[in-house]
Coordinates of C-alpha atoms and ligand atoms in Angstrom, one line a residue:
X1 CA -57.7 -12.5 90.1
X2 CA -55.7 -15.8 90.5
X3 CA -53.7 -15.8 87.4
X4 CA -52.4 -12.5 88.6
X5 CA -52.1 -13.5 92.5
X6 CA -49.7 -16.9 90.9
X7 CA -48.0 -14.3 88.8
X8 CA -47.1 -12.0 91.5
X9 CA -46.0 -15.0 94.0
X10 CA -43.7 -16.3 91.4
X11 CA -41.9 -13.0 90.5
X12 CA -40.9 -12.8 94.1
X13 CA -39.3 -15.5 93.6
X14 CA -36.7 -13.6 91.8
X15 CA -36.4 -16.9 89.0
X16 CA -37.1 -14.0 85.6
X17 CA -34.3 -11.7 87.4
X18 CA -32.0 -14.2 85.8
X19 CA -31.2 -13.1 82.5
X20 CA -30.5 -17.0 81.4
X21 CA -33.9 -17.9 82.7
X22 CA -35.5 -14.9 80.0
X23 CA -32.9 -16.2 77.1
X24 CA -34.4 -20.2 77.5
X25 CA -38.1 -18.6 77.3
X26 CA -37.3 -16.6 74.6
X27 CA -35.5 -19.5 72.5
X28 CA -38.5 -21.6 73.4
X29 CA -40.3 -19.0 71.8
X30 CA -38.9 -18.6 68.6
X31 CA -38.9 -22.3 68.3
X32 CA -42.9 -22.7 68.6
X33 CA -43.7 -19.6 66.1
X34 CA -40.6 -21.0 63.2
X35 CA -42.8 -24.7 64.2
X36 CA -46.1 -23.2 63.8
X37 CA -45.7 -20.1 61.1
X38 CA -48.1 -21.3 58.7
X39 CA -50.4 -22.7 61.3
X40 CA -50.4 -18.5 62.3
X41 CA -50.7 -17.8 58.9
X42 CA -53.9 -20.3 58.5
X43 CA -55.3 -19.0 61.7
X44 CA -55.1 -14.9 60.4
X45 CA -56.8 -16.2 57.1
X46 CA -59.2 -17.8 58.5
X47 CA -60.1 -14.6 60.4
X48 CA -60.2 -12.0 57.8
X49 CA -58.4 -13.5 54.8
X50 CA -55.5 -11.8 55.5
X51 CA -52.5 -13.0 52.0
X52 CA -49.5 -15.1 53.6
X53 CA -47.5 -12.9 52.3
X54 CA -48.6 -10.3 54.5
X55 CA -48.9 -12.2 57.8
X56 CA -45.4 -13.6 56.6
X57 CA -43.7 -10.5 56.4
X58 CA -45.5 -8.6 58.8
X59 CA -46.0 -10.7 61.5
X60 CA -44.4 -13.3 61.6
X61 CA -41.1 -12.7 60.2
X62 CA -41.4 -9.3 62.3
X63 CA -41.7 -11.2 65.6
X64 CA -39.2 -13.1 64.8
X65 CA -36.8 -10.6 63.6
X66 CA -37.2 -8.9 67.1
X67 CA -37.0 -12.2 68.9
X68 CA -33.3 -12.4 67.2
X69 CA -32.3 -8.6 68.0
X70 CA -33.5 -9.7 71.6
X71 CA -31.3 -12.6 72.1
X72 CA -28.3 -11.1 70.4
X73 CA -28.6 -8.1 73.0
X74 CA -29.8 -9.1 75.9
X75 CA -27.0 -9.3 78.1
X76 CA -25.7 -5.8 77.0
X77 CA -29.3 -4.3 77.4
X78 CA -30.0 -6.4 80.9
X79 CA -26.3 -5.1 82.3
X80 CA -26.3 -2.1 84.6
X81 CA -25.1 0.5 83.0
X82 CA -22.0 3.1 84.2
X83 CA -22.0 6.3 84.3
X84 CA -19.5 8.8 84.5
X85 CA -19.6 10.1 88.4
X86 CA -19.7 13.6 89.7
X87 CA -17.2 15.2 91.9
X88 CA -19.8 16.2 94.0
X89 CA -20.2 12.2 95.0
X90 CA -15.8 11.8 94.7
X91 CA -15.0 8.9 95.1
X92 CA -17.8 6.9 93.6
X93 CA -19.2 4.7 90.8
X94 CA -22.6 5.1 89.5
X95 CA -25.3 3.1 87.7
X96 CA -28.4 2.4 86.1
X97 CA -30.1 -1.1 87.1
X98 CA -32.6 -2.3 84.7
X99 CA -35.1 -3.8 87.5
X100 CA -38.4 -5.5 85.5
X101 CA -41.6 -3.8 87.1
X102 CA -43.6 -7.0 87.8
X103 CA -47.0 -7.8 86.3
X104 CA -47.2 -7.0 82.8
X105 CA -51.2 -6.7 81.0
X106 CA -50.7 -6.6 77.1
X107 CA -53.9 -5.7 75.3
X108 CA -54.2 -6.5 71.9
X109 CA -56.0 -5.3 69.0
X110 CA -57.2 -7.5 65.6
X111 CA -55.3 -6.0 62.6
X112 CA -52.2 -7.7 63.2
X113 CA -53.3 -10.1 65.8
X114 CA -50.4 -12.3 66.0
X115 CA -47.5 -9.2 66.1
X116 CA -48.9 -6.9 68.0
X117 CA -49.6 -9.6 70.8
X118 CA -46.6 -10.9 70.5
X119 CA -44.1 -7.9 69.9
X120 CA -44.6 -6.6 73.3
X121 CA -44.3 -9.7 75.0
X122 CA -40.5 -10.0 73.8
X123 CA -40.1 -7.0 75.0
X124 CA -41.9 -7.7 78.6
X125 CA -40.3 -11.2 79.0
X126 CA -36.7 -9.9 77.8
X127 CA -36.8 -7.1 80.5
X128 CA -37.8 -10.1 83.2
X129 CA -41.6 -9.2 83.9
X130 CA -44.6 -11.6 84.2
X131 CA -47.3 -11.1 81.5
X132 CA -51.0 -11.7 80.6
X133 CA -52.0 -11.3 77.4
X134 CA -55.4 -10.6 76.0
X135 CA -55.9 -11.1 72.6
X136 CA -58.4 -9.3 70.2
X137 CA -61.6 -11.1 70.6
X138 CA -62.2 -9.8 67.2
X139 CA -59.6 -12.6 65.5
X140 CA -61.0 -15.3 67.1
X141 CA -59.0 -18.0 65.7
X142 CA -55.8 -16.6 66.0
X143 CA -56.6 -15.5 69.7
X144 CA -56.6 -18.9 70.4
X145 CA -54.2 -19.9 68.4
X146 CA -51.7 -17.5 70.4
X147 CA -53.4 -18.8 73.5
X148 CA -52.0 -22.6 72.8
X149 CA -48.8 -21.0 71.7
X150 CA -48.3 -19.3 75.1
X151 CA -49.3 -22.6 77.2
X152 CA -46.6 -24.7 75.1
X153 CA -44.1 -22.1 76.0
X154 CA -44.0 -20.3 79.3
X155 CA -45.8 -21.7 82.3
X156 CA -48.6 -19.9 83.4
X157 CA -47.0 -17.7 86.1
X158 CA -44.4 -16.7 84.1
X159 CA -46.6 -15.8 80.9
X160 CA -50.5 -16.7 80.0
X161 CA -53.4 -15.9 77.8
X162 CA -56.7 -14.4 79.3
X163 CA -59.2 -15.0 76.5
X164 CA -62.5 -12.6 76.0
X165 CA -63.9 -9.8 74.9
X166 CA -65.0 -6.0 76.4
X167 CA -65.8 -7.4 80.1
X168 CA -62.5 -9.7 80.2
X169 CA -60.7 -6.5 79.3
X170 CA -62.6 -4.6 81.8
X171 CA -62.1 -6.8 84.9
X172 CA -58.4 -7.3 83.9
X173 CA -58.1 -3.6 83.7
X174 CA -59.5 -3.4 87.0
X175 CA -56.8 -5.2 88.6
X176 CA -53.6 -3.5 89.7
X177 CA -50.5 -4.2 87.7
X178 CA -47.0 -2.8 87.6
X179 CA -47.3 -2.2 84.0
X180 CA -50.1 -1.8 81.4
X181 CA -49.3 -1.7 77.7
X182 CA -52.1 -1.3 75.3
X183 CA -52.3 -1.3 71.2
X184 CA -55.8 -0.2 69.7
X185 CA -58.2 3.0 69.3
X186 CA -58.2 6.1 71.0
X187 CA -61.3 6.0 72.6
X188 CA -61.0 2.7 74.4
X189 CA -56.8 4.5 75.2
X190 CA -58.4 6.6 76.9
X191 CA -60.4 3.9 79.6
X192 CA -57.2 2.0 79.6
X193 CA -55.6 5.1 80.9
X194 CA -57.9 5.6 83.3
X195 CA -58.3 2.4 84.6
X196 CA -54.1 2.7 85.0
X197 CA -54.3 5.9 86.6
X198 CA -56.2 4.7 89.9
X199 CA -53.5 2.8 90.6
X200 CA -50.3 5.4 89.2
X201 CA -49.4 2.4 86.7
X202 CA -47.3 3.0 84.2
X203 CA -48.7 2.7 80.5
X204 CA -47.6 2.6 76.9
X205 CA -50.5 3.7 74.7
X206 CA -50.5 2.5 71.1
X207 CA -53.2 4.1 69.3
X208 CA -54.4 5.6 66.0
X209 CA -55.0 8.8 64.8
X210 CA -55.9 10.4 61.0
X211 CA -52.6 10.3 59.3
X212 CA -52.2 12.5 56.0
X213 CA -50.3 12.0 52.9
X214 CA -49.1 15.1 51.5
X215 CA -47.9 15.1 48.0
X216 CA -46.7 18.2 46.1
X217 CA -45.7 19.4 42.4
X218 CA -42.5 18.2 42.7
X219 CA -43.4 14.7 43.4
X220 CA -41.8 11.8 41.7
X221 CA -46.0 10.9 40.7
X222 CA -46.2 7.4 39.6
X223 CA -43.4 6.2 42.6
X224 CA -45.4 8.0 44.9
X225 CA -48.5 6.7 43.6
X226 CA -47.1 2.9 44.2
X227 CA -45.8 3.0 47.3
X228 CA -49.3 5.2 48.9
X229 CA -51.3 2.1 47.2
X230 CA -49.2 -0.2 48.7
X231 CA -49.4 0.8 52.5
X232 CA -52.9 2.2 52.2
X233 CA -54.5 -1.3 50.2
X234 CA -52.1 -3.6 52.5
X235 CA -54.2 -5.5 55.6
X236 CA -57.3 -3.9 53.2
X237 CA -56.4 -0.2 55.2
X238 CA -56.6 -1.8 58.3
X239 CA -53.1 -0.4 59.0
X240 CA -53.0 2.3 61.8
X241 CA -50.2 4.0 59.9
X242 CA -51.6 3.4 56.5
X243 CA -52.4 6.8 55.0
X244 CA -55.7 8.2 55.6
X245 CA -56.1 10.8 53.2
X246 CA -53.6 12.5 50.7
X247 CA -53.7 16.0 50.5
X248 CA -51.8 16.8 46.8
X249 CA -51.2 19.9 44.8
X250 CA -54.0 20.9 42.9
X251 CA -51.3 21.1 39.7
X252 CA -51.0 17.5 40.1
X253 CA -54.2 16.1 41.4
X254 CA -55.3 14.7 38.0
X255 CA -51.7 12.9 37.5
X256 CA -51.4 11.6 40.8
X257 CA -55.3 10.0 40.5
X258 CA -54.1 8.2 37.5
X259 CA -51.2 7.1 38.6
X260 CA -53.2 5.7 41.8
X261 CA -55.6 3.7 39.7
X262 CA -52.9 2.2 37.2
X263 CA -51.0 1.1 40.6
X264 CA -54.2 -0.8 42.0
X265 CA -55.0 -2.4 39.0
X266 CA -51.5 -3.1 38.6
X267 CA -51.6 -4.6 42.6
X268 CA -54.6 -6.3 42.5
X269 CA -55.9 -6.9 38.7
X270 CA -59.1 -6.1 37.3
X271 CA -61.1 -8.3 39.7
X272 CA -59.8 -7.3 42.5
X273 CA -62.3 -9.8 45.0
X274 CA -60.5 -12.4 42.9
X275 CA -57.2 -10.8 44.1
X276 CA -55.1 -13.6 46.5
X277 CA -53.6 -10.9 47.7
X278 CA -56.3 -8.6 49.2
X279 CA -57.4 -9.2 52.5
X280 CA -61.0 -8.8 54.0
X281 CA -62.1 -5.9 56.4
X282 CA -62.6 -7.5 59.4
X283 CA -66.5 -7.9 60.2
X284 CA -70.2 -7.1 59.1
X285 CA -70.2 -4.3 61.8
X286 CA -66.9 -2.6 60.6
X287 CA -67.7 -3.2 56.8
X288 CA -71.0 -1.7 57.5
X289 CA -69.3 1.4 59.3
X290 CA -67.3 1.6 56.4
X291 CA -69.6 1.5 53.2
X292 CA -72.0 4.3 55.3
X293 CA -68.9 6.8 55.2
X294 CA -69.2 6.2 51.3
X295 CA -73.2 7.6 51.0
X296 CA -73.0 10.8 49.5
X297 CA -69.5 10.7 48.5
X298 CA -68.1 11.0 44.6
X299 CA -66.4 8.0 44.2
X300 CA -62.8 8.4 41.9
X301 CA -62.6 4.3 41.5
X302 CA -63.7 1.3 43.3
X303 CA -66.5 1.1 45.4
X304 CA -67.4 -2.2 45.1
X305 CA -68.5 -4.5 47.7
X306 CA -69.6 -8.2 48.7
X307 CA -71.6 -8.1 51.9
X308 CA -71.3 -12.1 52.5
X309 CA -67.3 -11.9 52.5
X310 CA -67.3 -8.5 53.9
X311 CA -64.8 -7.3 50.8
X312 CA -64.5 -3.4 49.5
X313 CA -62.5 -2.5 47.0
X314 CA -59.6 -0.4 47.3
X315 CA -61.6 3.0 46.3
X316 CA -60.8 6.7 46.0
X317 CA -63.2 9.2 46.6
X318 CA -62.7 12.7 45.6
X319 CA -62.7 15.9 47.6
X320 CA -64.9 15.0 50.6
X321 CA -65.7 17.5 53.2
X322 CA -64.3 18.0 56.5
X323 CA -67.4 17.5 57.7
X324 CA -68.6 14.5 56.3
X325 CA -68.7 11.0 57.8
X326 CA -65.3 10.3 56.0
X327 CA -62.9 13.4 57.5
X328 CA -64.8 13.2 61.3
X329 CA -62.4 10.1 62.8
X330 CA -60.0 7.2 61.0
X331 CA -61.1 5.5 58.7
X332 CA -59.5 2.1 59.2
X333 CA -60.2 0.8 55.9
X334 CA -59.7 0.6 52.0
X335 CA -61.2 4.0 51.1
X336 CA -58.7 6.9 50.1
X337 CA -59.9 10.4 50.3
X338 CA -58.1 12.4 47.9
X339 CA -58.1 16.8 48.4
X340 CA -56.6 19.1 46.4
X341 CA -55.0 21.7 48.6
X342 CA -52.8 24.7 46.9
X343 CA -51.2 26.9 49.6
X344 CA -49.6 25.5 52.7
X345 CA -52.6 27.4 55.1
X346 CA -54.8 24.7 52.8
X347 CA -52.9 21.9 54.3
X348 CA -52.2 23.0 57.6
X349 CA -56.4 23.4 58.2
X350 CA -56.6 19.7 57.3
X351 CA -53.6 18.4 59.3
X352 CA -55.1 20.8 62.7
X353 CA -58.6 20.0 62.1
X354 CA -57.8 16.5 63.9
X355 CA -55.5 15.2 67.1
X356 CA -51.9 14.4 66.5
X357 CA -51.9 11.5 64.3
X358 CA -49.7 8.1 64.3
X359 CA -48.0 8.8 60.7
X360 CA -47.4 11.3 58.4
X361 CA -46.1 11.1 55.2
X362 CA -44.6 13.5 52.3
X363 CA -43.9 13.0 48.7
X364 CA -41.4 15.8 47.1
X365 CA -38.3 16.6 45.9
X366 CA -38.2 19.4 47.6
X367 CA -35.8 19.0 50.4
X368 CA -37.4 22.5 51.9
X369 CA -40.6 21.4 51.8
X370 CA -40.1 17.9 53.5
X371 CA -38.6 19.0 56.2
X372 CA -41.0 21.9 56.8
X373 CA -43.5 19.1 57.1
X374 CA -41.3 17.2 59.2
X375 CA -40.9 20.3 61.5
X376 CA -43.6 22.2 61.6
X377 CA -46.4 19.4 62.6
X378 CA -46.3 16.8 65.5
X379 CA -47.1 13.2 64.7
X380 CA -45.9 9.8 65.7
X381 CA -43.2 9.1 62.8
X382 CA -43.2 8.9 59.2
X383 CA -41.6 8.5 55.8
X384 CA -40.3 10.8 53.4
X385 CA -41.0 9.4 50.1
X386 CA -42.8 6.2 51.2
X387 CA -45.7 5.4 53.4
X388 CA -45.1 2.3 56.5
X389 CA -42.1 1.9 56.1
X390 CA -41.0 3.1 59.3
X391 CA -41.8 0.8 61.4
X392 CA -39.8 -1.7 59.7
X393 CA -36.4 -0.5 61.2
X394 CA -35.7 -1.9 64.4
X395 CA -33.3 1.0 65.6
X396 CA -36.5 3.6 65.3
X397 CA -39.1 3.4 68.2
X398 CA -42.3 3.1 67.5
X399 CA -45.0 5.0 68.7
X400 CA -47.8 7.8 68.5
X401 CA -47.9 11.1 70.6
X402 CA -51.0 13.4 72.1
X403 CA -53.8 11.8 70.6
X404 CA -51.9 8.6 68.8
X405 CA -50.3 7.5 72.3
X406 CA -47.7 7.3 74.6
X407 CA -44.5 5.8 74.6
X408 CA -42.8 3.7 71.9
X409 CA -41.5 0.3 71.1
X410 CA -39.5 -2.2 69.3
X411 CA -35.8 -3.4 69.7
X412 CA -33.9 -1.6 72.7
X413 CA -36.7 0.9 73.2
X414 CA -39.3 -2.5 74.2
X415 CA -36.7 -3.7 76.5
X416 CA -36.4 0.1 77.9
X417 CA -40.3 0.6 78.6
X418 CA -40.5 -2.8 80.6
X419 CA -37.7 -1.7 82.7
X420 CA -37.4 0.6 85.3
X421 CA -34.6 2.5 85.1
X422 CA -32.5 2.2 88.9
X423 CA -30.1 5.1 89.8
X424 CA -27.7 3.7 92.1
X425 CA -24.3 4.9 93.6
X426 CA -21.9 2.9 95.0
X427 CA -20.0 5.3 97.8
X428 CA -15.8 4.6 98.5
X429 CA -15.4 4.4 101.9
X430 CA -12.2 5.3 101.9
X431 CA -12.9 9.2 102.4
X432 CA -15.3 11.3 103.3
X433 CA -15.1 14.9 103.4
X434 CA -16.9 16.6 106.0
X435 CA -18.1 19.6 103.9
X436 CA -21.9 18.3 103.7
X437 CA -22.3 17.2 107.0
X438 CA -23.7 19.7 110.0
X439 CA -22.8 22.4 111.9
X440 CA -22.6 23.8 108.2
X441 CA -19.7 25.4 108.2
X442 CA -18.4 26.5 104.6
X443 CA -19.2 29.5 103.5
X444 CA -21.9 30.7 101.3
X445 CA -19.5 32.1 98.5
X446 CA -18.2 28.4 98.1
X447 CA -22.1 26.8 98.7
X448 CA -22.8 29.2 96.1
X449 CA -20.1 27.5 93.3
X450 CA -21.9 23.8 94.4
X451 CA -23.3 24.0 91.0
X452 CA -19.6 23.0 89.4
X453 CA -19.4 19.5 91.3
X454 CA -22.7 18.0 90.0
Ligands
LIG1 P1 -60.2 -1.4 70.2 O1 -59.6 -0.2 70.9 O2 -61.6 -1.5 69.9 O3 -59.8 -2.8 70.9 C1 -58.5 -3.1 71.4 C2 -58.5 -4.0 72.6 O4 -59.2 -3.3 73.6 C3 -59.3 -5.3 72.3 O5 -58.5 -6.4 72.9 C4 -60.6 -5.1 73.0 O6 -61.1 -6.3 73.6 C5 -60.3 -4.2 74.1 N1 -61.4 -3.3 74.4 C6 -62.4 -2.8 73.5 N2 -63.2 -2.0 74.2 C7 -62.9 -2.0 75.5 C8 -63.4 -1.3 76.6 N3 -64.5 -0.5 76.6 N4 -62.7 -1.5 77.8 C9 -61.6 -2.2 77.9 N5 -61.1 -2.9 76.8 C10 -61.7 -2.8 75.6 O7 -59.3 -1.4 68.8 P2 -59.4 -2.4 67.6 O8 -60.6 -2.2 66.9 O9 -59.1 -3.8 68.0 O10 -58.1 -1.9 66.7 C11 -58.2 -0.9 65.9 C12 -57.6 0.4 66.4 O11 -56.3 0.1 66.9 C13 -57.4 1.5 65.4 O12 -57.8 2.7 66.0 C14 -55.9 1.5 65.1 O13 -55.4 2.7 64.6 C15 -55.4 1.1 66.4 N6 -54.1 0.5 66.3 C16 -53.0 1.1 66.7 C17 -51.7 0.5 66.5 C18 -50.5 1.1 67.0 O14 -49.4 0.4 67.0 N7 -50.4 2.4 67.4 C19 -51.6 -0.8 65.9 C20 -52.8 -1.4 65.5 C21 -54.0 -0.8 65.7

């Protein structure tokens, strides 16, 4: 593949070791996006009516926040690091090099088109890789609005844009790069991991995953009910850590359902396709998945729809089965299943029934009970008290684990996954005791205390 032959030729040329030559790309960076920000805001709405607000706060303003972490912290990050030596290795200095890999392939998904393109090239380009983006094919507009973004900026073999859909993504995948990092579902993880394994490249996975809500008696109800409607109905669900479903104590199921209406209503208003701030899901083909998960199912509130603009309402839907259409895989979208569980066994059958998930959240006041949650399942990361919110904190990584992905990123931790880490010591001449060297002639009572010198 030529864009990844020119890619390769000009790493080698050693120009993106130099951490000045990554700052001058990165500035030229952050000037384009502040220049084009409503252009990128246009371009989302255009694709699935995404509010400003939103693509403001959450994609934007989050690139740009990581762009400024980036260039505050580069040179500390980029330095090789000391470590404190051994007496095994007396007299010596040791350190870790941060060497870039090479050839970076980011694979986006269309939910947040624009950040999670973008997030991980900061990351990539910091650490002093090459990279090729492909962009959701999904989002057409804003794929190509990142495209022309990426050609003002970088030149091509330092960072470019492959356009496409599936087959684009399959052919790049076929190629051998140093490092592949991928955002989107778990079945199409999955071929991305494969397609990395044939040539042992190395891989952050950023997937999805069924993430539960769990809300008990203690609950502070109409808080929790606000800030649940606010990460699930943000994007229109299309959040992979939005809440999936909410498991809440049966005491309290009839509270927290009101409280969950009053908190749309009070989001989005009565007419809520009239709402500004309420975006679209994304397609005919994902709407239609969508409404089909809702046949048969006792609908709490919501449920309305518009075919032509592909909208559905934020809607509840009360007590569906684990078997139904609804509890089999993620639902990705403005429907909120809401199950009344009332011992702990009730809950942990829901939260085991699926893979690890990307998110999980509690609402208590129960400090016990929050971190039994916390402790006793595995997910990505979460909130105590809030939904989302997590990711929003540049000193947390980011990331799922078993079935929601590998690896994490954002801040220090995206510079860290583009970079290999370099153990080197650097050996005084000045002495050299002869104890390693053969004829071995120490004796095994003191080869037997080597254990104290490393
Ligand atoms: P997707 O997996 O369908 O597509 C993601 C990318 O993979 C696209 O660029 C697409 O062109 C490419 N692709 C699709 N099928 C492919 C195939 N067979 N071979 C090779 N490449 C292929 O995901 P999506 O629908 O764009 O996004 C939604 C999913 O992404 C949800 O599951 C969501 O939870 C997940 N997601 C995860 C995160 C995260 O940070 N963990 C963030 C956003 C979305």
């Amino acid at each position: 593949m030529e864009i990844l032959q020119k890619q390769r030729e000009f790493f080698l040329t050693q120009q993106t070791k130099a951490v000045s030559f990554r700052k001058k790309a990165l500035k030229r960076l952050q000037k384009e996006i502040i220049a084009r920000e409503d252009a990128i805001c246009d371009a989302i709405y255009a694709d699935f009516k995404k509010p400003k607000f939103e693509t403001l706060a959450a994609e934007t303003q989050f690139v740009l926040a990581e762009l400024k972490l980036v260039l505050k912290c580069i040179d500390l990050w980029a330095r090789p690091e000391r470590k404190s030596a051994t007496l095994m290795n007396w007299p010596s200095s040791d350190w870790i090099y941060k060497e870039p890999y090479g050839a970076v392939l980011i694979i986006a998904p269309w939910n947040y088109p624009f950040q999670l393109a973008i997030a991980p090239l900061i990351g990539a380009i910091a650490a002093g890789n090459t990279v090729v983006i492909k962009p959701s094919e999904t989002t057409p507009k804003t794929s190509r609005l990142i495209s022309e973004i990426i050609t003002a900026v970088f030149p091509r073999e330092h960072a470019a844009v492959v356009e496409g859909g599936v087959e684009v993504s399959q052919q790049l995948l076929a190629q051998k790069w140093d490092y592949i990092f991928f955002t989107g579902s778990t079945r199409v993880g999955q071929i991305v991991y494969e397609s990395a394994a044939k040539h042992l490249t190395p891989v952050t996975l950023e997937l999805g995953g069924k993430n539960p809500c769990i809300v008990d008696d203690t609950a502070s109800i109409a808080l929790a009910a606000k800030r649940i409607v606010w990460g699930k109905f943000l994007n229109a669900g299309q959040t992979c850590i939005a809440s999936d479903y909410v498991l809440v104590h049966k005491k309290v199921k009839g509270q927290l359902i009101d409280a969950l209406k009053k908190s749309i209503i009070n989001s989005y208003g009565e007419d809520m396709e009239a709402s500004p701030d309420y975006a679209r899901t994304i397609n005919q083909k994902h709407y239609s998945g969508l409404k089909s998960m809702l046949e048969g199912e006792e609908i709490l509130f919501g449920g309305q729809s518009n075919e032509g603009d592909n909208y559905l309402s934020p809607t509840l839907v009360n007590e569906p089965k684990l078997d139904s259409k609804l509890m089999q895989g993620e639902i990705f979208g403005p429907i909120l299943p809401i199950i009344a569980y009332d011992t702990e066994e009730d809950i942990e059958r829901h939260i085991m029934n699926y893979g690890k998930p990307l998110a999980t959240y509690v609402f208590s006041n129960n400090r016990k009970f929050q971190q039994k949650i916390i402790g006793t399942y595995s997910f990505g990361g979460g909130a105590i008290n809030d939904t989302v919110i997590q990711i929003t904190n540049k000193k947390l990584p980011f990331g799922g684990v078993g079935a929601s992905g590998i690896g994490a990123y954002h801040g220090k931790t995206s510079f860290d996954i583009f970079s290999h880490q370099k153990a080197i010591i650097k050996k005084a001449n000045w002495l050299d005791a002869p104890l390693r060297y053969a004829p071995y002639n120490l004796p095994m009572r003191f080869v037997k205390m080597i254990k104290h010198l490393f």
